[in-house]
Each structure stands twice: as C-alpha cells, then as structure tokens.
Coordinates of C-alpha atoms and ligand atoms in Angstrom, one line a residue:
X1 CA 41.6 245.9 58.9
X2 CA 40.4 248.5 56.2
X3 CA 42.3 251.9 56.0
X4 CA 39.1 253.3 56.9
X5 CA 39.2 252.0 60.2
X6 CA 43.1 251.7 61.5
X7 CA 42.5 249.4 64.4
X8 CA 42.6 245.7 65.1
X9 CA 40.0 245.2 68.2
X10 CA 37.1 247.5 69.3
X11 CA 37.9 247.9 73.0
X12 CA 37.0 251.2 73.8
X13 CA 36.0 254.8 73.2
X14 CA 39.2 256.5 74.8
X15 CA 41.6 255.2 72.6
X16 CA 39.5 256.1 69.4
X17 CA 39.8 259.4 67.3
X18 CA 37.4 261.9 66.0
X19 CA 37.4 260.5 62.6
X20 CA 37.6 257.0 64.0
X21 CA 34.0 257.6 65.5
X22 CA 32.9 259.4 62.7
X23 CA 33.7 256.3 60.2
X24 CA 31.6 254.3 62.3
X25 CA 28.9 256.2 62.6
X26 CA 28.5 257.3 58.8
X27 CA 28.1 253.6 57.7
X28 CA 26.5 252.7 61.0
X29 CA 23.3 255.1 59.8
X30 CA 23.9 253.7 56.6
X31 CA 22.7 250.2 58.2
X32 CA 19.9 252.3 60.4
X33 CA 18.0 253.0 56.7
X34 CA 18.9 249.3 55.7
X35 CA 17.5 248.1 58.7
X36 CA 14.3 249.6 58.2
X37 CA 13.4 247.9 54.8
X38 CA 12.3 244.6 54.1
X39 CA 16.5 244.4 52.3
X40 CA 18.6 244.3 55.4
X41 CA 20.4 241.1 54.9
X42 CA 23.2 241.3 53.1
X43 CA 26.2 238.5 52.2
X44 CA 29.1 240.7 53.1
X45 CA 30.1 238.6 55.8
X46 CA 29.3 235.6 54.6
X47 CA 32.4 232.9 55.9
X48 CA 33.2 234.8 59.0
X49 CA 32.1 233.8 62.4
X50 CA 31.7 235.5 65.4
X51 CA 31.6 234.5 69.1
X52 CA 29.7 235.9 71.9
X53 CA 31.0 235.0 75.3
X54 CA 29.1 237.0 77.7
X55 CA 30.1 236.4 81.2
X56 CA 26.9 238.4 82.6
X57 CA 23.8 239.2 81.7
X58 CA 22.6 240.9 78.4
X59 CA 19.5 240.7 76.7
X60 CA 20.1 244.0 74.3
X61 CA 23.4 243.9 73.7
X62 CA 24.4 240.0 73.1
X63 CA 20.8 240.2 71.0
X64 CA 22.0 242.6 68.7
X65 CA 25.6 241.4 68.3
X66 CA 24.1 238.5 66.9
X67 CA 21.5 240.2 65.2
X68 CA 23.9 242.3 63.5
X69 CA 26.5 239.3 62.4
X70 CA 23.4 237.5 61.2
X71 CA 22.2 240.7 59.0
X72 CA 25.4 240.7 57.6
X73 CA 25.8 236.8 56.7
X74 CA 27.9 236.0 59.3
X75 CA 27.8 232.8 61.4
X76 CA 27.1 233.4 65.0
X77 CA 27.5 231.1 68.0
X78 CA 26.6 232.7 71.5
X79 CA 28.3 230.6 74.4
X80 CA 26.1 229.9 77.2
X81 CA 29.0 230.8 79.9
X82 CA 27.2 228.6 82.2
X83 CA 27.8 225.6 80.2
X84 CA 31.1 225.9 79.2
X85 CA 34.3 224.7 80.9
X86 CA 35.1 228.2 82.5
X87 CA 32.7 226.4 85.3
X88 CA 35.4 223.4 85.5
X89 CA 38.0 225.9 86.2
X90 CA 39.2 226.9 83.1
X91 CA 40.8 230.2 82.7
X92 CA 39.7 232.6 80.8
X93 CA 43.0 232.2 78.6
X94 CA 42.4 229.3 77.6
X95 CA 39.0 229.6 76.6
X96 CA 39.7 232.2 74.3
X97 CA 42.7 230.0 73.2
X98 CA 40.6 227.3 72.5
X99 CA 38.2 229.6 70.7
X100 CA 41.2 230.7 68.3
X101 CA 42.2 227.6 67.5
X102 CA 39.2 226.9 65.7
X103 CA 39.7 230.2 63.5
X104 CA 36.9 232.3 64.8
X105 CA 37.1 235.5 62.7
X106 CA 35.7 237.8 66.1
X107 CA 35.4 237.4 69.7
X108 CA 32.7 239.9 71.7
X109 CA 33.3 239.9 75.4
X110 CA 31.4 240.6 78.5
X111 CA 32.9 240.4 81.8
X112 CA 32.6 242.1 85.2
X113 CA 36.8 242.4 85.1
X114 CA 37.9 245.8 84.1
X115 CA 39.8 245.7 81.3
X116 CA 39.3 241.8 80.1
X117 CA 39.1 243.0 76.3
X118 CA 42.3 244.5 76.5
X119 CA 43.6 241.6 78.2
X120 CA 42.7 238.6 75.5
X121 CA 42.8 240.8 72.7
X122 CA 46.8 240.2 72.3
X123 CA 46.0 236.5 72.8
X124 CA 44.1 236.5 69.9
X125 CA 44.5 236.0 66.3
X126 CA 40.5 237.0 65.9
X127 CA 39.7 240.6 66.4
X128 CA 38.1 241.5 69.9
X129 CA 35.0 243.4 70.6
X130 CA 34.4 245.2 74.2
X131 CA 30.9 244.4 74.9
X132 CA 30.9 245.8 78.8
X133 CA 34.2 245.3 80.7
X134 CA 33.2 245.9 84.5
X135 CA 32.8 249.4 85.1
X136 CA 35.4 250.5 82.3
X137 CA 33.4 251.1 79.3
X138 CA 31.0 249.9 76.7
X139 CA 32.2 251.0 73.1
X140 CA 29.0 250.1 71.5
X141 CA 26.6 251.4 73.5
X142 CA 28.1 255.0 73.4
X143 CA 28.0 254.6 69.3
X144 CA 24.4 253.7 69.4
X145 CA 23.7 256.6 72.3
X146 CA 25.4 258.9 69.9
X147 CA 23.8 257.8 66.9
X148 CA 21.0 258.1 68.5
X149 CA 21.9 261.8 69.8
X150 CA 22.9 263.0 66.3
X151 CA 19.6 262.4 64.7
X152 CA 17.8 264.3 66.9
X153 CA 20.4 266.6 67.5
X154 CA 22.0 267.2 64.4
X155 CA 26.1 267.3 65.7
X156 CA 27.4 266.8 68.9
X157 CA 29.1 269.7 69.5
X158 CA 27.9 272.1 72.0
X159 CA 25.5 270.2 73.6
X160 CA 25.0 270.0 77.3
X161 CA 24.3 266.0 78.0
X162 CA 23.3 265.2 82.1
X163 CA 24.5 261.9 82.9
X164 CA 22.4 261.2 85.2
X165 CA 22.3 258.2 88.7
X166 CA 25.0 255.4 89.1
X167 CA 27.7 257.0 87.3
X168 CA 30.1 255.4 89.5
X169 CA 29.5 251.5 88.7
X170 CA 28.7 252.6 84.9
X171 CA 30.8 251.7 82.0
X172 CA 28.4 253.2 79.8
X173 CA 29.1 256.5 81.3
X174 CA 32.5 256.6 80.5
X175 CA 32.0 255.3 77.4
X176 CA 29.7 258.3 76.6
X177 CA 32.0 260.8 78.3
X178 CA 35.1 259.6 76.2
X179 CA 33.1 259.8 73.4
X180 CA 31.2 263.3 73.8
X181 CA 34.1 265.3 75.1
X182 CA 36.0 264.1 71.9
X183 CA 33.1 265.9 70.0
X184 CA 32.7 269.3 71.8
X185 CA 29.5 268.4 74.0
X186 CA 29.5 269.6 77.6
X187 CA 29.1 266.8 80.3
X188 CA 27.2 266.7 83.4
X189 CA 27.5 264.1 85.8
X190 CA 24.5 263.9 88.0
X191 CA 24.3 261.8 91.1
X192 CA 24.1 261.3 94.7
X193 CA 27.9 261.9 96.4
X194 CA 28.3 258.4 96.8
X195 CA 27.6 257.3 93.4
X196 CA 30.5 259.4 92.0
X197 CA 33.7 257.8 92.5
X198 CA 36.8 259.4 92.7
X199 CA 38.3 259.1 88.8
X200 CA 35.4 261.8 87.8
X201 CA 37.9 264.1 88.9
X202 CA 40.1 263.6 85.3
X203 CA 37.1 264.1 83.6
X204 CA 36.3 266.9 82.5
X205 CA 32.9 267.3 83.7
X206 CA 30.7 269.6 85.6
X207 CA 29.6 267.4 88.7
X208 CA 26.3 268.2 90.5
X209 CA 23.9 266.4 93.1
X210 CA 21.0 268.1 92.3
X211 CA 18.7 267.2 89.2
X212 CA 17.2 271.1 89.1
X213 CA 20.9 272.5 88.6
X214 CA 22.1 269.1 86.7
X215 CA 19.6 269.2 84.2
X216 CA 19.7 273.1 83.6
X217 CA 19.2 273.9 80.0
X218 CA 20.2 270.3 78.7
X219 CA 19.7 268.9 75.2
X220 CA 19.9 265.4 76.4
X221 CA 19.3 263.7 80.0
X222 CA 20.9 260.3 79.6
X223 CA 19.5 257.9 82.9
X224 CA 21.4 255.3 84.0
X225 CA 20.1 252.1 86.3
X226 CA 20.9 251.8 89.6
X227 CA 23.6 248.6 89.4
X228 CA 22.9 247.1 92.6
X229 CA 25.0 243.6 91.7
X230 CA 27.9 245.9 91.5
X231 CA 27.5 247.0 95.3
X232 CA 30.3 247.4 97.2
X233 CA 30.7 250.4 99.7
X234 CA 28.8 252.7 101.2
X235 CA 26.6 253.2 97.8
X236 CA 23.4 251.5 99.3
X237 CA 20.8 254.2 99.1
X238 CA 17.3 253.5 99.5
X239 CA 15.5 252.7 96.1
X240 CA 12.5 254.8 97.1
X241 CA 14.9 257.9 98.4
X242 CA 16.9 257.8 95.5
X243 CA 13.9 257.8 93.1
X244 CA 12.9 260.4 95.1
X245 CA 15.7 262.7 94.7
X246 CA 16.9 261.5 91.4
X247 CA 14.5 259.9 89.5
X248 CA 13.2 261.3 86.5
X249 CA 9.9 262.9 86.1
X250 CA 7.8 264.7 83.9
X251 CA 7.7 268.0 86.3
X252 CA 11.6 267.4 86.5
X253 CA 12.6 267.3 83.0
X254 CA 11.2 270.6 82.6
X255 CA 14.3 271.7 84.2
X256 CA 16.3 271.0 81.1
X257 CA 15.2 272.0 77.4
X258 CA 12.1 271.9 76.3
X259 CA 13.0 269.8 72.8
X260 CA 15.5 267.8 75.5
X261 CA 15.5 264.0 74.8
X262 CA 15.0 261.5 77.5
X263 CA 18.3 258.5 77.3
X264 CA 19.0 255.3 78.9
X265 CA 21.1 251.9 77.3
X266 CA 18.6 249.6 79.6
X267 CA 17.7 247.5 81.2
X268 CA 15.0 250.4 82.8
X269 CA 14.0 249.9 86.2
X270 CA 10.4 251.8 86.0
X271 CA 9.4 254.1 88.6
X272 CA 13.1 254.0 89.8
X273 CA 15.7 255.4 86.9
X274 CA 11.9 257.4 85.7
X275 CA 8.5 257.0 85.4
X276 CA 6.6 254.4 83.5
X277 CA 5.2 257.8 81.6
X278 CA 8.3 259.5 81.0
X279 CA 9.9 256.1 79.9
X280 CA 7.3 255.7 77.3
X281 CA 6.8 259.2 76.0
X282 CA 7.1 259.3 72.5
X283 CA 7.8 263.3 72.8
X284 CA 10.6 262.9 74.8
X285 CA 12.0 259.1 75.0
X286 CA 14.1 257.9 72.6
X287 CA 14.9 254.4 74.5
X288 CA 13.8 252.0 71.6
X289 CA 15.6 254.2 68.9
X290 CA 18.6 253.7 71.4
X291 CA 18.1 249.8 70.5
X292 CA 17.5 250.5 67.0
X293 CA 21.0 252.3 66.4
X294 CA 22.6 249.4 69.2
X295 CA 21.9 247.2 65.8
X296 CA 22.9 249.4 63.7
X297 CA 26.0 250.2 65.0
X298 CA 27.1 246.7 65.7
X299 CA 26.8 245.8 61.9
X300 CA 29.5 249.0 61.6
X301 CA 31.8 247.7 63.6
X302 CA 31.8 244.2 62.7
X303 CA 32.2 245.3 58.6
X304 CA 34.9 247.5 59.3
X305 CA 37.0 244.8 61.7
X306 CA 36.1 241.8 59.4
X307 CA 35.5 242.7 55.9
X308 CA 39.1 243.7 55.1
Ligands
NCD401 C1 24.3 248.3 80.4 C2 25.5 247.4 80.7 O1 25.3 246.2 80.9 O2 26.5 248.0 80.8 N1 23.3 247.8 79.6 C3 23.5 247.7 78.3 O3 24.4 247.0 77.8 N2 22.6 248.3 77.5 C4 23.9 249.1 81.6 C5 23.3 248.3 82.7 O4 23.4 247.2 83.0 O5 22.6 249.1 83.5

C-alpha cells in the first residue's frame, strides 16, 4: 500500500474517491507513452506474482492483466478454471486459500457471483483485483474507458456520456456510472425497458428508450453487447429488432455531437451492438485505444497495490 493509493484491494469504482481515480489514471497514461516505445518493460515488479483466476470468459481483459504484470517484471500464472479442482468440488474458499498459502503477491478475479471480490478479499493475505463480478462492476474497464475518454475529451466533467443497450446485465455500466458521476459527467442510460433493471432508479441518470433523444448532443456513445449468457427474464428481444431500434449506425450517431466518440469494452457483436463501418471508423471509434489504455491501466493498478 503506498500513501498514494490508501486501499488494500481494487474491487470497485463506488468505493473509490476523486483523487483515488485521478492517481490511477495520471501514472496509468504515464504507462500509455511507455507502452508505445520499444522501453516498456520495466523491473519494478520484479519478485511479485500475480494470479488470474477467471471463472468466465475473457480474452481482453485476462490478456492484459497478464500483459501488464509481465511489462512490469512480475510473474504471472493464469489458471485454467477448467482444470483446476474448483471442478472436483472445491469451494471457491479454499482455492483462494490454497492460492495464499503459496504467497501470491495478487489475486485477479472473474466470476459471474456478484460481489466475489469483496467476498475473498478478507480471506486473503494477497491483494485482490475485481476483474468483472457478475453484473456488479468492472473497475478496470471503467479506468481504461475513462482514460480513454480524457484524451479525447480533455476532463470529464460536463460531458453528456449515452450508455447505450444491456445496461441491465452490465457491470461495465456501473462501473462507468460510478466513476463518471464522481467526475461531473452527465449519464444517459439508453435501452429497451426491459434491459433496465430496477437499481437505475439510485442512479442518477437520465433514462431514455429512444436512441434519437438518448444520444442528443452527446460527447461520447458508449455500446454495450447484448449479454445473452446472462438471460434470465423477460429480456429476450429479437437480435435483429433490437439492432434495429438500438443498434448503432452511422445516420444515428448523427444524433449526438458531431466530434462524439464511438465506445464499447468488447467483445463487439458486428451488425448487432453497430455496424461493421461504424465499429471500424477511425473518425469516430475509439475501440482499440479502449484496449490500449485496458493495458495501460492494469500496470497502474498493479504498481500502486504491489510496489509498496
Ligand atoms: C465485458 C465483461 O466481461 O464484463 N467485457 C470486457 O471485460 N471488456 C463486457 C461483456 O462481456 O460484454
């Protein structure tokens, strides 16, 4: 723990402070330039090892964990969850028990539970990293998203953000919201009624189910996919009538500002979330620099939790 960064675990947005944020993202773009030079391996973790146990899929985000730990001369060992003892019945517990014992410096978790970070981190002599708890939130992905934001935009505040599709089943959605309200932006949540659910209401958050109104004069237009493994009540629209209604398009976007940039963490469903065309603007899209900063980022967080 460095007095730069007061907390033990990274396990969400909500419980983070302004300044919090800001400490991450200052050395976070720090390791964007780094990243971009031939330099961008360093030692400073060098003795420390770091865990991933992802108990769904990731190809971004477990990537670039390791990625990150391995820029910074860290060891990194990814457990394949399909091969490890949780399938003999083992609890989660005493996995992560068993992980401790062998004095693992961090421990990034994936689950579909809400709230499984929170849960093992006071288990844990290793610090604990949220890496997508169910539909709670995802810590690192709303750094990188605002990383990502603030070099375009410049700040944070006073920006109108749409939030737009399965805002219901998203963790990165509340991740972001937690994060941009703490900063001044304005919020819109975008989505067909039955993709809301009912804990938008303590958010404070303009709601629409219209993309013309939800993307009126909007700096940023942040698509989210349609999370069909997380289905579960009546939120079984049609692919093609919910691309229809709420999938982004060129003629669309021109409902929000014309310098507006086009978000989403991935994995992109083409011709669903938005077009193929959209998706691969360079005018508009900023999808890859998404994954850029999702490095970047990581390498923040895992020198201010372990280099203390
Ligand atoms: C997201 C996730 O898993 O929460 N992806 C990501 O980490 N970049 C969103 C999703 O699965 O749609």
């Amino acid at each position: 723990m460095t007095s730069a960064f007061p907390h033990r675990h990274l396990l969400d947005i909500e419980r983070l402070s302004k300044a919090d944020i800001e400490t991450i993202l200052d050395l976070a773009s720090r390791y964007a330039a780094q990243n971009r030079t031939a330099e961008k391996k360093s030692a400073r973790l060098h003795g420390r090892s770091v865990v991933n146990l992802f108990f769904e899929a990731s190809t971004r985000t477990r990537t670039s964990f390791e990625l990150a730990a391995k820029r910074l001369g860290a060891d990194v060992i990814n457990i394949p969850v399909e091969h490890s003892s949780t399938q003999k019945g083992e609890t989660l517990s005493d996995t992560v028990l068993t992980l401790d014992a062998m004095h693992i410096d961090a421990l990034v978790i994936r689950h579909a539970e809400d709230g499984i970070a929170q849960f093992v981190a006071p288990l844990m002599k290793a610090h604990v990293i949220n890496a997508g708890d169910g539909k709670h939130e995802h810590p690192t992905q709303a750094l990188a998203d605002a990383l990502t934001l603030l070099r375009h935009k410049k700040k944070l505040d006073g920006l109108t953000v749409a939030i737009c599709g399965d805002v219901g089943r998203s963790r990165v959605a509340r991740s972001n919201i937690h994060l941009l309200k703490k900063f001044g932006a304005k919020v819109r949540v975008v989505a067909p009624p039955d993709f809301i659910s009912p804990d938008y209401k303590k958010f404070d958050v303009e709601i629409s189910h219209d993309m013309k109104e939800g993307l009126r004069d909007a700096d940023a237009v942040m698509m989210l996919r349609v999370q069909h493994e997380r289905a579960g009540g009546g939120q079984n629209l049609a692919t093609g009538d919910y691309a229809g209604a709420f999938g982004l398009t060129h003629e669309r976007l021109k409902y929000a500002r014309p310098d507006a940039i086009v978000m989403h963490p991935g994995p992109t469903n083409r011709g669903v979330e938005m077009t193929s065309e959209l998706a691969d603007d360079p005018q508009h899209s900023v999808i890859r620099e998404q994954v850029e900063m999702g490095v970047a980022v990581r390498m923040a967080v895992l020198d201010l939790l372990l280099s203390a």
